[in-house]
Each structure stands twice: as structure tokens, then as C-alpha cells.
Amino acid sequence: MALILPDLWKFNIVKLVILDVSDDYRYWQSPLPIDWYPVLRETWVTSGDLDQRLADLNLVDGYLYDWHLTPDQEGDPWYVGVVDRGLLR
């Protein structure tokens, strides 16, 4: 008889931590350590093809996707840098 794991959802979703990296562009500064950026939002999304889908996701209104950092270990959050759309003006 096959055994089904009770927490299969853990393999299908990942946690995203959305960071505001606008000041890097506003002040033309080098990237900061991840812990120094303000967190705009934390959310859970499906993990399938996430590398390709991130640029198309509307993660936070008024912000555009800039970069992401994939976790070293399974279960750790993905960090996503976004930039204030107002800086494009």
C-alpha cells in the first residue's frame, strides 16, 4: 500500500518576501544586505516555473519586479526586489 505524506502542500508553494529596493536606484547606491531592505509584503505562491513567472506577477501595486534570490535550502523563502514605478518618470 502506498503512503501519502500528510503535508504535500509544502512541495507546491513557496514563501515570497517582497523587498523595496527603490533606494538603490534613487540614490545610485550599491546593493545592501537583504536584511536592510524594508519588507513590503510576505505572500505564498505556487512554485511551478516561479523563476519565469516572477516578472509577470503583480506582487505589490505601484512596484515593478527587479530581481529575485532563490533559497539555498528547500523551505526557505524567496526574496524578491521590487522598485517603485514612480522612479521611471
mmCIF file of C-alpha atoms in Angstrom:
data_model
loop_
_atom_site.group_PDB
_atom_site.id
_atom_site.type_symbol
_atom_site.label_atom_id
_atom_site.label_comp_id
_atom_site.label_asym_id
_atom_site.label_seq_id
_atom_site.Cartn_x
_atom_site.Cartn_y
_atom_site.Cartn_z
ATOM 1 C CA MET A 1 0.000 0.000 0.000
ATOM 2 C CA ALA A 2 1.291 3.462 -0.918
ATOM 3 C CA LEU A 3 1.931 6.023 1.795
ATOM 4 C CA ILE A 4 0.754 9.589 1.195
ATOM 5 C CA LEU A 5 2.585 12.289 3.090
ATOM 6 C CA PRO A 6 0.259 14.498 5.148
ATOM 7 C CA ASP A 7 1.808 17.840 4.128
ATOM 8 C CA LEU A 8 2.114 17.624 0.339
ATOM 9 C CA TRP A 9 1.274 21.336 0.032
ATOM 10 C CA LYS A 10 4.792 22.098 1.287
ATOM 11 C CA PHE A 11 6.151 20.884 -2.045
ATOM 12 C CA ASN A 12 3.786 23.014 -4.146
ATOM 13 C CA ILE A 13 4.029 26.509 -2.635
ATOM 14 C CA VAL A 14 6.822 28.838 -1.617
ATOM 15 C CA LYS A 15 7.001 31.915 0.553
ATOM 16 C CA LEU A 16 7.923 35.200 -1.151
ATOM 17 C CA VAL A 17 9.361 38.095 0.828
ATOM 18 C CA ILE A 18 8.887 41.251 -1.246
ATOM 19 C CA LEU A 19 11.571 43.898 -0.605
ATOM 20 C CA ASP A 20 11.555 47.570 -1.610
ATOM 21 C CA VAL A 21 14.921 48.184 -3.325
ATOM 22 C CA SER A 22 13.924 51.572 -4.765
ATOM 23 C CA ASP A 23 16.577 53.473 -2.795
ATOM 24 C CA ASP A 24 19.318 51.621 -4.662
ATOM 25 C CA TYR A 25 18.174 53.437 -7.798
ATOM 26 C CA ARG A 26 17.009 56.647 -6.155
ATOM 27 C CA TYR A 27 20.451 57.276 -4.598
ATOM 28 C CA TRP A 28 22.606 55.278 -7.064
ATOM 29 C CA GLN A 29 23.975 53.105 -4.284
ATOM 30 C CA SER A 30 25.359 49.587 -4.275
ATOM 31 C CA PRO A 31 23.029 46.775 -3.229
ATOM 32 C CA LEU A 32 22.553 46.399 0.507
ATOM 33 C CA PRO A 33 22.365 43.181 2.529
ATOM 34 C CA ILE A 34 18.904 41.654 2.203
ATOM 35 C CA ASP A 35 18.087 42.250 5.872
ATOM 36 C CA TRP A 36 18.432 46.029 5.382
ATOM 37 C CA TYR A 37 15.619 46.452 2.862
ATOM 38 C CA PRO A 38 12.074 47.249 4.008
ATOM 39 C CA VAL A 39 9.672 44.346 3.614
ATOM 40 C CA LEU A 40 6.588 45.405 1.658
ATOM 41 C CA ARG A 41 4.765 42.108 1.783
ATOM 42 C CA GLU A 42 5.068 38.408 2.518
ATOM 43 C CA THR A 43 2.943 36.011 0.493
ATOM 44 C CA TRP A 44 2.692 32.393 -0.628
ATOM 45 C CA VAL A 45 2.573 31.373 -4.310
ATOM 46 C CA THR A 46 2.679 28.139 -6.275
ATOM 47 C CA SER A 47 6.207 27.029 -7.018
ATOM 48 C CA GLY A 48 5.825 25.802 -10.611
ATOM 49 C CA ASP A 49 8.063 27.766 -13.037
ATOM 50 C CA LEU A 50 8.402 30.564 -10.491
ATOM 51 C CA ASP A 51 11.701 31.786 -11.992
ATOM 52 C CA GLN A 52 9.924 32.606 -15.238
ATOM 53 C CA ARG A 53 6.662 33.888 -13.717
ATOM 54 C CA LEU A 54 8.051 36.386 -11.193
ATOM 55 C CA ALA A 55 8.445 39.274 -13.651
ATOM 56 C CA ASP A 56 4.787 38.891 -14.685
ATOM 57 C CA LEU A 57 3.302 38.691 -11.190
ATOM 58 C CA ASN A 58 1.772 41.845 -9.732
ATOM 59 C CA LEU A 59 3.368 41.451 -6.316
ATOM 60 C CA VAL A 60 2.722 44.947 -4.917
ATOM 61 C CA ASP A 61 0.669 47.700 -6.567
ATOM 62 C CA GLY A 62 2.841 50.551 -7.822
ATOM 63 C CA TYR A 63 6.045 48.489 -7.901
ATOM 64 C CA LEU A 64 7.887 46.676 -10.671
ATOM 65 C CA TYR A 65 9.901 43.458 -10.437
ATOM 66 C CA ASP A 66 13.691 43.984 -10.324
ATOM 67 C CA TRP A 67 15.415 40.791 -9.138
ATOM 68 C CA HIS A 68 14.951 37.670 -7.051
ATOM 69 C CA LEU A 69 17.112 35.446 -4.902
ATOM 70 C CA THR A 70 16.298 31.749 -4.802
ATOM 71 C CA PRO A 71 16.782 29.980 -1.471
ATOM 72 C CA ASP A 72 19.757 27.761 -0.768
ATOM 73 C CA GLN A 73 17.622 25.215 1.074
ATOM 74 C CA GLU A 74 14.163 23.902 0.292
ATOM 75 C CA GLY A 75 11.557 25.511 2.503
ATOM 76 C CA ASP A 76 13.408 28.823 2.876
ATOM 77 C CA PRO A 77 11.727 31.940 1.444
ATOM 78 C CA TRP A 78 12.449 33.506 -1.918
ATOM 79 C CA TYR A 79 13.459 37.179 -1.743
ATOM 80 C CA VAL A 80 12.125 39.450 -4.472
ATOM 81 C CA GLY A 81 13.313 43.016 -5.010
ATOM 82 C CA VAL A 82 10.824 45.488 -6.440
ATOM 83 C CA VAL A 83 11.226 49.138 -7.467
ATOM 84 C CA ASP A 84 8.746 51.985 -7.098
ATOM 85 C CA ARG A 85 7.145 52.588 -10.502
ATOM 86 C CA GLY A 86 7.343 56.357 -9.854
ATOM 87 C CA LEU A 87 11.120 56.272 -10.383
ATOM 88 C CA LEU A 88 10.569 55.709 -14.109
ATOM 89 C CA ARG A 89 9.411 59.292 -14.572
#
